[in-house]
Short mmCIF file of C-alpha atoms and ligand atoms in Angstrom, two decimals:
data_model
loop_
_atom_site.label_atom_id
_atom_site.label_comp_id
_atom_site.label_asym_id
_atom_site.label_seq_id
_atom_site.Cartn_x
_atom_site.Cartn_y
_atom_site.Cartn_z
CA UNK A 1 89.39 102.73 68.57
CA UNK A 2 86.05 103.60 69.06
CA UNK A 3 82.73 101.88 70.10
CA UNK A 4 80.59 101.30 67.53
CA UNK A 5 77.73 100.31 69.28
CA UNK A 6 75.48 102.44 72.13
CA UNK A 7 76.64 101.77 75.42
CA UNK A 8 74.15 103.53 78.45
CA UNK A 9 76.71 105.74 78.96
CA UNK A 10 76.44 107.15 75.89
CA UNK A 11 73.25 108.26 76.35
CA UNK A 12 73.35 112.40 76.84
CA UNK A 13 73.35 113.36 80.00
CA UNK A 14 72.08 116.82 78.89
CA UNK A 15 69.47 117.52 76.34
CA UNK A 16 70.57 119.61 73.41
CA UNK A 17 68.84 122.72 75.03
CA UNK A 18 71.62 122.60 77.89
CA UNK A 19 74.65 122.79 75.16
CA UNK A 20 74.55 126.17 75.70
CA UNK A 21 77.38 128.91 74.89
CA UNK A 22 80.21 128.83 77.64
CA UNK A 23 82.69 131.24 78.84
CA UNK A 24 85.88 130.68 80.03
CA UNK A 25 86.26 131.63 83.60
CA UNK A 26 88.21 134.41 84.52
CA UNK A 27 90.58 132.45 86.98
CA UNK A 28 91.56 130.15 83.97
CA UNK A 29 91.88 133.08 81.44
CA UNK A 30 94.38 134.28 83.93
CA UNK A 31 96.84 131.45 83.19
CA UNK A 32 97.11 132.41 79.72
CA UNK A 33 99.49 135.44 79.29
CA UNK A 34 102.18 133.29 81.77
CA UNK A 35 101.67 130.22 79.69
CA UNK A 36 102.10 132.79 76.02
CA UNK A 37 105.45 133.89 77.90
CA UNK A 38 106.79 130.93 78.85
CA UNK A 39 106.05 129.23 75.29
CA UNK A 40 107.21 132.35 73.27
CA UNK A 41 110.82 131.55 75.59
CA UNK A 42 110.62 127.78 75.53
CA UNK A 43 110.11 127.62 71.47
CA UNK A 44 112.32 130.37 70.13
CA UNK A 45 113.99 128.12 68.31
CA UNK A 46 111.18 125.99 66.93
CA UNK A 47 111.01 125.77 62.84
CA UNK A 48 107.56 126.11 61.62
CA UNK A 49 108.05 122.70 60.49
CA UNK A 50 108.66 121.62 63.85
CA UNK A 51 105.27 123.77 65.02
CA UNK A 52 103.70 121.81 61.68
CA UNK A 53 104.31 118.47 64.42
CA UNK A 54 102.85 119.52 67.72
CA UNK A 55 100.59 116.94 68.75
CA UNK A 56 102.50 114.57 66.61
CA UNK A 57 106.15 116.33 68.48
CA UNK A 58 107.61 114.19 71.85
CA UNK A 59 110.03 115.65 73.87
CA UNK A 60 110.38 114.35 77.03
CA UNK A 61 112.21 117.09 78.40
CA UNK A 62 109.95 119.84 77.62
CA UNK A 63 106.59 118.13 79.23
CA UNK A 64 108.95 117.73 82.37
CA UNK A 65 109.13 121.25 82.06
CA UNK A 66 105.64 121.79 81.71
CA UNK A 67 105.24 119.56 85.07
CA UNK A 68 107.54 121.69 86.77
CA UNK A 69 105.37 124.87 86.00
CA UNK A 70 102.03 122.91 87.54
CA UNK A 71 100.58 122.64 84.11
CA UNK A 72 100.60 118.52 83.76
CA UNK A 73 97.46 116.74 85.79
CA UNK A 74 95.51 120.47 86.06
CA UNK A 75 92.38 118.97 87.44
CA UNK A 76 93.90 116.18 89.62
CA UNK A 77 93.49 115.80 93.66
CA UNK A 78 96.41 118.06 94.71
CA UNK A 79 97.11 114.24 96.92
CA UNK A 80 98.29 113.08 93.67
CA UNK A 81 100.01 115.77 92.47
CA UNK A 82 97.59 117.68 90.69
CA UNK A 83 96.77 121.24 91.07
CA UNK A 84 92.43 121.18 91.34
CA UNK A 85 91.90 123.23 89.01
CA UNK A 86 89.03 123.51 86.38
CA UNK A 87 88.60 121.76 83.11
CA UNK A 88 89.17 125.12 81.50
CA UNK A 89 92.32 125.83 82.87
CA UNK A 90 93.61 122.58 81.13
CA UNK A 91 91.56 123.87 78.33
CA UNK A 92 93.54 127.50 78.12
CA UNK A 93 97.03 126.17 78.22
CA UNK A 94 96.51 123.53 75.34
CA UNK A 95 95.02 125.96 73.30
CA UNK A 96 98.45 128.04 74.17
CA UNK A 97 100.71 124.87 73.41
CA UNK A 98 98.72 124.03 70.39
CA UNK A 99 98.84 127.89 68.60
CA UNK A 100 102.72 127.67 69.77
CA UNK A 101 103.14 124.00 67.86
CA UNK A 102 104.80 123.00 71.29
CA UNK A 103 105.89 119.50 71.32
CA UNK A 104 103.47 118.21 73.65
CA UNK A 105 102.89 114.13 72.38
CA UNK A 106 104.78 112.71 75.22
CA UNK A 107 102.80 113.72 77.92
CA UNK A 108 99.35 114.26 75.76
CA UNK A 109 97.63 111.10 76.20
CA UNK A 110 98.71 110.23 80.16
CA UNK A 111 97.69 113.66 81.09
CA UNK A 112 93.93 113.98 79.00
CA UNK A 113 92.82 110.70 79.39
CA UNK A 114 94.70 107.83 81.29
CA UNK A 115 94.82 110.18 84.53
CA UNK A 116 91.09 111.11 84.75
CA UNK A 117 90.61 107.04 84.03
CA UNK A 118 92.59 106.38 86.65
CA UNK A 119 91.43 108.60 88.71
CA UNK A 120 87.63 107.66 88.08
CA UNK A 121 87.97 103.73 87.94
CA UNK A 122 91.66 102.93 89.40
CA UNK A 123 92.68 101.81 92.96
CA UNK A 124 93.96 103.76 95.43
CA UNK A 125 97.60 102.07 94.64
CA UNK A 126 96.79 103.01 91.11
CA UNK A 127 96.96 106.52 91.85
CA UNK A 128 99.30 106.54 94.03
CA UNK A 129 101.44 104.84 91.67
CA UNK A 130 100.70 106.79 88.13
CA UNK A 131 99.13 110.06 88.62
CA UNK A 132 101.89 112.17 90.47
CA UNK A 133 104.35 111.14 87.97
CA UNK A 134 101.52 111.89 85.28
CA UNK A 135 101.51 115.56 86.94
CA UNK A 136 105.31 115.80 86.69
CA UNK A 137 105.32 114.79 83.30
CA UNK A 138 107.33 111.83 83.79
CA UNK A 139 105.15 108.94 82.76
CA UNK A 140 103.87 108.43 79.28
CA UNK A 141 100.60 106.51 78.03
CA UNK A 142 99.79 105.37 75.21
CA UNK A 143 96.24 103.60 74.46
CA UNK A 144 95.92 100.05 73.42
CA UNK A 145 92.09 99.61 72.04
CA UNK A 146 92.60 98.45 67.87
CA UNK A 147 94.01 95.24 66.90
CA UNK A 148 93.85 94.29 63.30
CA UNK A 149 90.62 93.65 62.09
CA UNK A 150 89.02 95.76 65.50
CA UNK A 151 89.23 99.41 64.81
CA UNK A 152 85.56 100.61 64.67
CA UNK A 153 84.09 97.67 66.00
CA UNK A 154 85.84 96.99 68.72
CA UNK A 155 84.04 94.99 70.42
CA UNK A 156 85.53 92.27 68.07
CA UNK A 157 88.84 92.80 69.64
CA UNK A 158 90.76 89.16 69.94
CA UNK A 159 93.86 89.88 72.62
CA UNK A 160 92.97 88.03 76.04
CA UNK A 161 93.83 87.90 79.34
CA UNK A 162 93.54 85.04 81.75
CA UNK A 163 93.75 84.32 85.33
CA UNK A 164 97.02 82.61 86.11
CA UNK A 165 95.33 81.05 89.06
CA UNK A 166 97.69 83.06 91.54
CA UNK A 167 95.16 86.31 90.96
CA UNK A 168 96.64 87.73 88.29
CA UNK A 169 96.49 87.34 84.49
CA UNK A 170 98.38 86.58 81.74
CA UNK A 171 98.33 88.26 78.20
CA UNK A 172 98.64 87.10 74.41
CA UNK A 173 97.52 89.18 71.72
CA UNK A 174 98.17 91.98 69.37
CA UNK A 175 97.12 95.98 69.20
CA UNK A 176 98.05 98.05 66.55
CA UNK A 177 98.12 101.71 65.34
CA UNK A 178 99.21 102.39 69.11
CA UNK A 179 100.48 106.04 69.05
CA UNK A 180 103.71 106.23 70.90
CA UNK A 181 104.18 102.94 72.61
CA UNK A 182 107.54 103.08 71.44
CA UNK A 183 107.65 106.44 73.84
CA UNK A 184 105.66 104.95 76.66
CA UNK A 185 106.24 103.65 79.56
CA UNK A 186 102.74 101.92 79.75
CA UNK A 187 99.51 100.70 77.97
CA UNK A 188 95.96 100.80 79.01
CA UNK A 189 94.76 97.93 76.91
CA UNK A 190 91.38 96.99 76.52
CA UNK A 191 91.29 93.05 76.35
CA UNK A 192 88.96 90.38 76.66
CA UNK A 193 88.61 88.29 79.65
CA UNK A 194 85.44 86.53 78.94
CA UNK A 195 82.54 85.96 77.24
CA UNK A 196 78.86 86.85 77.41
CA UNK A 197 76.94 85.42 74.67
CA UNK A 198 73.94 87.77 75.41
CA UNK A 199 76.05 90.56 74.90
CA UNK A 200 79.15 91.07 72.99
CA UNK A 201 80.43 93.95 75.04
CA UNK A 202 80.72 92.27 78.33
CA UNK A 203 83.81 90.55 79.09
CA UNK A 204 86.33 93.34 77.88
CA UNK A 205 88.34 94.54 80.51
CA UNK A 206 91.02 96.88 81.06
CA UNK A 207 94.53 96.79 82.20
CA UNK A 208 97.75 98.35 82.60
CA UNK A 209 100.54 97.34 80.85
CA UNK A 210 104.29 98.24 81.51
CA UNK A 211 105.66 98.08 77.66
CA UNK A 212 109.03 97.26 79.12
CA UNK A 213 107.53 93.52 81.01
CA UNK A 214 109.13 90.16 79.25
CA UNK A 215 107.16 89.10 76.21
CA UNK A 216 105.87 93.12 74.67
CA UNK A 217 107.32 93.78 71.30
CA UNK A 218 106.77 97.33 70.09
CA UNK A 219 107.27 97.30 66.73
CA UNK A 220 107.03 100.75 64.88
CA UNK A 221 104.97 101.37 61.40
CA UNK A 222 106.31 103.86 59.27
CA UNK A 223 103.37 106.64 58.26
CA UNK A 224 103.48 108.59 55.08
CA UNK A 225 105.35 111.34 56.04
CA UNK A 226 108.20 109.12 56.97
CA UNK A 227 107.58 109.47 60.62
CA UNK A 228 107.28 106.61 62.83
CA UNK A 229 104.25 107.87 65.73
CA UNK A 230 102.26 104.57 66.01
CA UNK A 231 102.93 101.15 66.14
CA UNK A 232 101.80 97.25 66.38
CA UNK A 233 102.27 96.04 69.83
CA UNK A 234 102.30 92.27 70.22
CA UNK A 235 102.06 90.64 73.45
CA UNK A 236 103.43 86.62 73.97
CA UNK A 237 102.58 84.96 77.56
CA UNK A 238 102.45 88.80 79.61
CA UNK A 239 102.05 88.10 83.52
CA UNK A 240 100.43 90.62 84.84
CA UNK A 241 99.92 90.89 88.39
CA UNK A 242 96.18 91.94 90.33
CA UNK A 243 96.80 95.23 90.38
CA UNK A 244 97.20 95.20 86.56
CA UNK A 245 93.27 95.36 86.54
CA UNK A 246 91.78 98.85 86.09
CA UNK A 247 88.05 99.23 87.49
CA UNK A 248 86.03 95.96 87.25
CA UNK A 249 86.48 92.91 85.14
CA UNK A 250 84.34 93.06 82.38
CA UNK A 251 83.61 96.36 82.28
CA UNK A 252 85.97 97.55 80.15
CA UNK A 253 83.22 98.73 77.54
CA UNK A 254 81.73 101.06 79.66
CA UNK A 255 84.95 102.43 81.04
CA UNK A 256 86.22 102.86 77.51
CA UNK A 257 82.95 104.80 76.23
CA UNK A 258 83.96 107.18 79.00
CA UNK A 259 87.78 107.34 78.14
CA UNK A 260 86.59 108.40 74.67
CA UNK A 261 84.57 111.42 75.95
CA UNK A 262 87.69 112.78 77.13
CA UNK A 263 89.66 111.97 73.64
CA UNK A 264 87.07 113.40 71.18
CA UNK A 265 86.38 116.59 73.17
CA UNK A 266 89.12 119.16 73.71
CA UNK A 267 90.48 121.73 71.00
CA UNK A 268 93.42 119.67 69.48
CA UNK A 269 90.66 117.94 67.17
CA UNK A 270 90.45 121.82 65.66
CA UNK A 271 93.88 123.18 66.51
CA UNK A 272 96.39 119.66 65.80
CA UNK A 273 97.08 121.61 62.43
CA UNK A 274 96.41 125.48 63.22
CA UNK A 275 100.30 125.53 62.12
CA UNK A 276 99.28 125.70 58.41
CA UNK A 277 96.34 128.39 58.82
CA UNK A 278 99.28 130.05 60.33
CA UNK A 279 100.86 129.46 57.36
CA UNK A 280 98.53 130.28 55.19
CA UNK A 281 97.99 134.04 56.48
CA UNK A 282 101.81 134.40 56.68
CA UNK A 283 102.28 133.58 53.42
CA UNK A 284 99.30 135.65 52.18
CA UNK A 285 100.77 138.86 54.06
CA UNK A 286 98.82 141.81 54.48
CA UNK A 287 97.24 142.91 51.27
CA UNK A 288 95.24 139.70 50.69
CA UNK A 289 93.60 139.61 47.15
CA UNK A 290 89.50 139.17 47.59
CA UNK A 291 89.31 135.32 47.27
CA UNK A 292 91.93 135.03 49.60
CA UNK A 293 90.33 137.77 52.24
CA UNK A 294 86.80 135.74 51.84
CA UNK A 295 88.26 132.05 52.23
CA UNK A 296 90.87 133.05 55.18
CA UNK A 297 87.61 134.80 56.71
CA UNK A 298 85.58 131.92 56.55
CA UNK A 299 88.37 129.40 58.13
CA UNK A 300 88.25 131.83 61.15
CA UNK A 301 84.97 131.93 61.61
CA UNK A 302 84.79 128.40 61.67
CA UNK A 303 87.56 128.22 63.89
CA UNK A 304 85.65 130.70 66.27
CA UNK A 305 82.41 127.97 66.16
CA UNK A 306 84.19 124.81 66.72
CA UNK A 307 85.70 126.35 70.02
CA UNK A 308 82.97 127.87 71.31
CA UNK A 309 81.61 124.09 70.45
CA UNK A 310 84.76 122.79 71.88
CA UNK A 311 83.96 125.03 75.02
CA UNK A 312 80.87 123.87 75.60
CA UNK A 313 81.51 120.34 75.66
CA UNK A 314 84.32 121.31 78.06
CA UNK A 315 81.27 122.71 80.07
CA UNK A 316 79.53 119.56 80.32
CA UNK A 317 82.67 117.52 81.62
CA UNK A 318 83.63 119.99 83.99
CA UNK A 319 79.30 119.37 85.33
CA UNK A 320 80.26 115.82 85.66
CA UNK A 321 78.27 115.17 82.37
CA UNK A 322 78.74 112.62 79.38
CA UNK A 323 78.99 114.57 76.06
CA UNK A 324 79.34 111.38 74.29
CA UNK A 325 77.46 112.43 71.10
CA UNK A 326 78.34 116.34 71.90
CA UNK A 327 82.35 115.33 71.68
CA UNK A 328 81.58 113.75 68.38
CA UNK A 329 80.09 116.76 66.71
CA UNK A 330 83.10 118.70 67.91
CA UNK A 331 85.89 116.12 66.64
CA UNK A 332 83.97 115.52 62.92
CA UNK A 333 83.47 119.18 62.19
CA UNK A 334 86.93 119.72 63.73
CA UNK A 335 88.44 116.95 61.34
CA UNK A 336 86.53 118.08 58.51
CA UNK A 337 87.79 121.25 58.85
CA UNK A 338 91.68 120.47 59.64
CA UNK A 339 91.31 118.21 56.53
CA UNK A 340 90.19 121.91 54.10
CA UNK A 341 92.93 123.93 54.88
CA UNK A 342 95.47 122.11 52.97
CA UNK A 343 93.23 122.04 50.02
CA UNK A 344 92.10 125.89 50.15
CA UNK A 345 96.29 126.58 51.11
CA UNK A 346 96.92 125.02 47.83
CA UNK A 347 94.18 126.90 45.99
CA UNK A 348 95.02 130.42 47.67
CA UNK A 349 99.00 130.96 48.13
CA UNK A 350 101.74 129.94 45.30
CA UNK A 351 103.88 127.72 47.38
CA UNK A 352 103.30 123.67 46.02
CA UNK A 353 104.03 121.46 48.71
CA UNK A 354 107.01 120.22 49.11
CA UNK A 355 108.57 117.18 50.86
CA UNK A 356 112.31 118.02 51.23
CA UNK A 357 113.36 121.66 50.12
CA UNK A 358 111.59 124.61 49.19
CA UNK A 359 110.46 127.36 51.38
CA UNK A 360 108.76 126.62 54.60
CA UNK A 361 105.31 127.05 53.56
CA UNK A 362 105.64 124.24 50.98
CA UNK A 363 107.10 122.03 53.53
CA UNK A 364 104.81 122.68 56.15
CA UNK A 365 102.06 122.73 53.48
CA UNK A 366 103.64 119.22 52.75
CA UNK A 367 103.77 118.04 55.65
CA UNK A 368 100.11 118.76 56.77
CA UNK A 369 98.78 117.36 53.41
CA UNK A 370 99.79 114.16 53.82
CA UNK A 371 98.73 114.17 57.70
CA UNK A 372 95.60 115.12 57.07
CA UNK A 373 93.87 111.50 55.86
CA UNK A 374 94.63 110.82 59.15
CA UNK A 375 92.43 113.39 61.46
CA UNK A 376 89.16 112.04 60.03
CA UNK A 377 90.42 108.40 61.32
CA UNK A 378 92.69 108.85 64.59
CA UNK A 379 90.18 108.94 67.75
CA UNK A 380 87.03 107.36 65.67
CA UNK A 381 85.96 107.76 61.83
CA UNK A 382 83.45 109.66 60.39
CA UNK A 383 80.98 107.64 59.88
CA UNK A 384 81.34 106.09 63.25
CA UNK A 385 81.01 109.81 65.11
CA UNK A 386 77.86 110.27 62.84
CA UNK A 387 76.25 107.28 63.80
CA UNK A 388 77.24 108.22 67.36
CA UNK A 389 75.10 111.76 66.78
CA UNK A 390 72.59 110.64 65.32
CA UNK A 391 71.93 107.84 68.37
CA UNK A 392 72.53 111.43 70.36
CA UNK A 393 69.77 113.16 68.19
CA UNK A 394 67.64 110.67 68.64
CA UNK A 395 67.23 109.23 64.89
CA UNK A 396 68.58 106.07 65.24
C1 LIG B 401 97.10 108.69 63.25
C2 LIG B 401 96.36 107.57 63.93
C3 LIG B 401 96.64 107.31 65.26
C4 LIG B 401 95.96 106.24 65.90
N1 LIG B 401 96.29 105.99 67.22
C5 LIG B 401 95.68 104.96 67.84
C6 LIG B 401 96.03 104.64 69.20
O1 LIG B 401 96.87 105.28 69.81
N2 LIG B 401 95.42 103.59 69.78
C7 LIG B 401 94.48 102.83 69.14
O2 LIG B 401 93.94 101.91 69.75
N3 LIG B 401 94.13 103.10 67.85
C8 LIG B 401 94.72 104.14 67.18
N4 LIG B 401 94.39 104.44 65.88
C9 LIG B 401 93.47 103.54 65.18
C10 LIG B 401 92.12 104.16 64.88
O3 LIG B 401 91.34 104.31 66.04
C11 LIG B 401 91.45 103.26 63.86
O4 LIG B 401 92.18 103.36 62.64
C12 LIG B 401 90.02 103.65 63.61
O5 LIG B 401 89.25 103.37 64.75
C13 LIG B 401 89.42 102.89 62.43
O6 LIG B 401 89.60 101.52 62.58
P1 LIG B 401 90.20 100.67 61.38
O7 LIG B 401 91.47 101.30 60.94
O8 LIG B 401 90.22 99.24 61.81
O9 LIG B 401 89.16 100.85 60.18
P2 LIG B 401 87.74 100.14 60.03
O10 LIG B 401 87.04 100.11 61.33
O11 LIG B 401 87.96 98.86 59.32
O12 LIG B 401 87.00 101.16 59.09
C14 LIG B 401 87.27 101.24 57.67
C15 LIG B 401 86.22 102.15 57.06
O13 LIG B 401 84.92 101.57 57.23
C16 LIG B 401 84.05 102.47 57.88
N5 LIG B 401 83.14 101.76 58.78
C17 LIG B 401 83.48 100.81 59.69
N6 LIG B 401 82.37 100.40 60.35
C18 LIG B 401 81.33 101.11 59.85
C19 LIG B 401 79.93 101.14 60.13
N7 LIG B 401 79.40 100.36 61.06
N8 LIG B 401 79.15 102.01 59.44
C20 LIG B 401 79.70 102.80 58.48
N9 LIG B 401 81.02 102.81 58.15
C21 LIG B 401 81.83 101.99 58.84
C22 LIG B 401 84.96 103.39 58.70
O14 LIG B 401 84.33 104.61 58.97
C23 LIG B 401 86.15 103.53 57.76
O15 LIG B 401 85.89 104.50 56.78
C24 LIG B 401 95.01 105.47 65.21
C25 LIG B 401 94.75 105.75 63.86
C26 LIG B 401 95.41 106.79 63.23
C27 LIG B 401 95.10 107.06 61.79
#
């Protein structure tokens, strides 16, 4: 569900000089010993399996807990029910949830990307409508951009909507690989609604879609850990009324491009696994042997870079900036490494993964294994993020 080809707004905002290394400000720091309390309370009882399945993990009654405490909708107009706060407050109580393996999926997408979209691009009903109950951690998002055939270039995408003559639209098509719409209460869909033959990305628009209207079928897809997270959503004759429309008709490409700023950039494209590195140094205890000292040292350290990466690019968003190309870096080095830790696990500790038994290293070792095709994929594949940096770097 990424753009393959170079919208403007991809262009960097900042040169590479300004990517500079970024602090977390003390008032956010300051959030994180409550948020380590509460979690340390809320999770007791949490397997490390269940940790293992964080960002994957919904649980509708914890992120209405995490409303309650003011941590949904962070940087939100306190008029919608957000708290104003910085991008780096957000950015210290998901790296608390994430280290905890709190079961955040529910809330994950509505509260980093389909409230700043709303908030950027939708009416004032819009808001009034969605974000509060965003903030509260009440109202679940999931995002409809591949269809079959339209997963890297998506500009190719088929579903369309069309005016029903009475200002609003009506919707046939099919997404798939939608992540939680069987958890969701809604779908911002990017659909076509015309054509431009000068240029293939006009005409895409964006809408949102309750996933309980007459004529959605959610059908779940099965993944290979057993687990049923995404889905194909297919949509037969959908009325959807004017204020269905997010932003502007047509300009779905460029609001998406945006969207995707906020999906490649924060720390869950490092920490969605930081369960097995857990894991890992558990289950090599405290007299490591040498190759184990030197591999588990260099995972850290690379850990260390990709947030202070991660915290840059959380710089740049919180200046108003697109890190388009700077997100990208972040998410393929963060994928690349998620995807070595079950290899070196394997290659360091004597625990062979294991599906259903065994103790909870192999499972969670299991587990992880078989997610981790996946995190080079989900939110834009490698070569697509590379082509996006090197259109950042200027070399293509
Ligand atoms: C766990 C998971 C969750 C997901 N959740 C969602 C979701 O919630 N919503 C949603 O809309 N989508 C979701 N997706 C879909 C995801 O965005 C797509 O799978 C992804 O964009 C790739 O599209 P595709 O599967 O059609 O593969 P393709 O685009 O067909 O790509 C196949 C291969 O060809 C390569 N390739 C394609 N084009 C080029 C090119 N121009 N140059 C070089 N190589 C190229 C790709 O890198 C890839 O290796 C999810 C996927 C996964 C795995």
């Amino acid at each position: 569900m990424q753009p393959r080809a170079h919208a403007p707004s991809e262009t960097p905002d900042m040169s590479v000089t300004e990517f500079r290394y970024s602090r977390i400000p003390a008032e956010a720091e300051a959030l994180r010993p409550t948020v380590r309390a509460f979690l340390a309370d809320a999770l007791a009882e949490r397997t490390p399996l269940q940790r293992a399945d964080s960002w994957m993990g919904f649980d509708a009654a914890f992120s209405r807990r995490l409303g309650a405490r003011g941590w949904l909708g962070l940087s939100l107009p306190k008029r919608y029910g957000g708290h104003e706060m910085s991008p780096f407050a957000r950015y210290v109580i998901i790296e608390e949830l994430l280290a905890a393996g709190a079961p955040v999926s529910a809330h994950w997408i509505a509260d980093r990307q389909s409230a700043p979209l709303i908030l950027r691009y939708g009416t004032e009903t819009q808001r009034e409508q969605y974000l509060p109950a965003i903030a509260r951690g009440e109202c679940y998002f999931c995002i409809g951009m591949s269809e079959p055939n339209s997963g890297s270039d998506l500009a190719s995408i088929k579903s369309r909507a069309k005016p029903d003559g009475a200002g609003g639209w009506v919707l046939n098509g099919q997404k798939v690989w939608t992540t939680n719409a069987h958890g969701s209460h809604y779908m911002i869909a990017l659909v076509r609604t015309g054509e431009n033959p000068k240029s293939r990305h006009d005409g895409m628009s964006q809408f949102i879609i309750d996933l309980k209207a007459p004529g959605v079928t959610v059908r779940p897809i099965t993944d290979l850990t057993g687990h049923q997270h995404f889905n194909e959503v297919y949509f037969d004759e959908v009325k959807l009324g004017p204020d269905a429309l997010v932003g502007t008709e047509g300009g779905g490409w460029e609001q998406v491009t945006a969207e995707l700023a906020f999906e490649r950039s924060g720390p869950e494209r490092f920490l969605s696994s930081i369960a097995l590195l857990q894991t890992l140094i558990d289950a090599v205890g405290q007299q490591p042997d040498a190759l184990q000292a030197k591999e588990i040292g260099r995972l850290v350290a690379r850990l260390t870079t990709l947030r202070q990466m991660s915290l840059a690019v959380t710089a740049q968003l919180a200046a108003g900036a697109n890190p388009a190309w700077a997100a990208s870096c972040v998410k393929d080095l963060g994928a690349v490494f998620e995807q070595e830790i079950p290899e070196l696990a394997q290659l360091l500790i004597d625990a062979p993964p294991s599906v259903d038994g065994g103790s909870w290293h192999s499972q969670v070792l299991a587990y992880l294994t078989q997610m981790a095709p996946s995190f080079s994929l989900r939110g834009g594949t490698r070569e697509i993020l590379r082509g996006i940096i090197a259109r950042g770097l200027g070399l293509r």
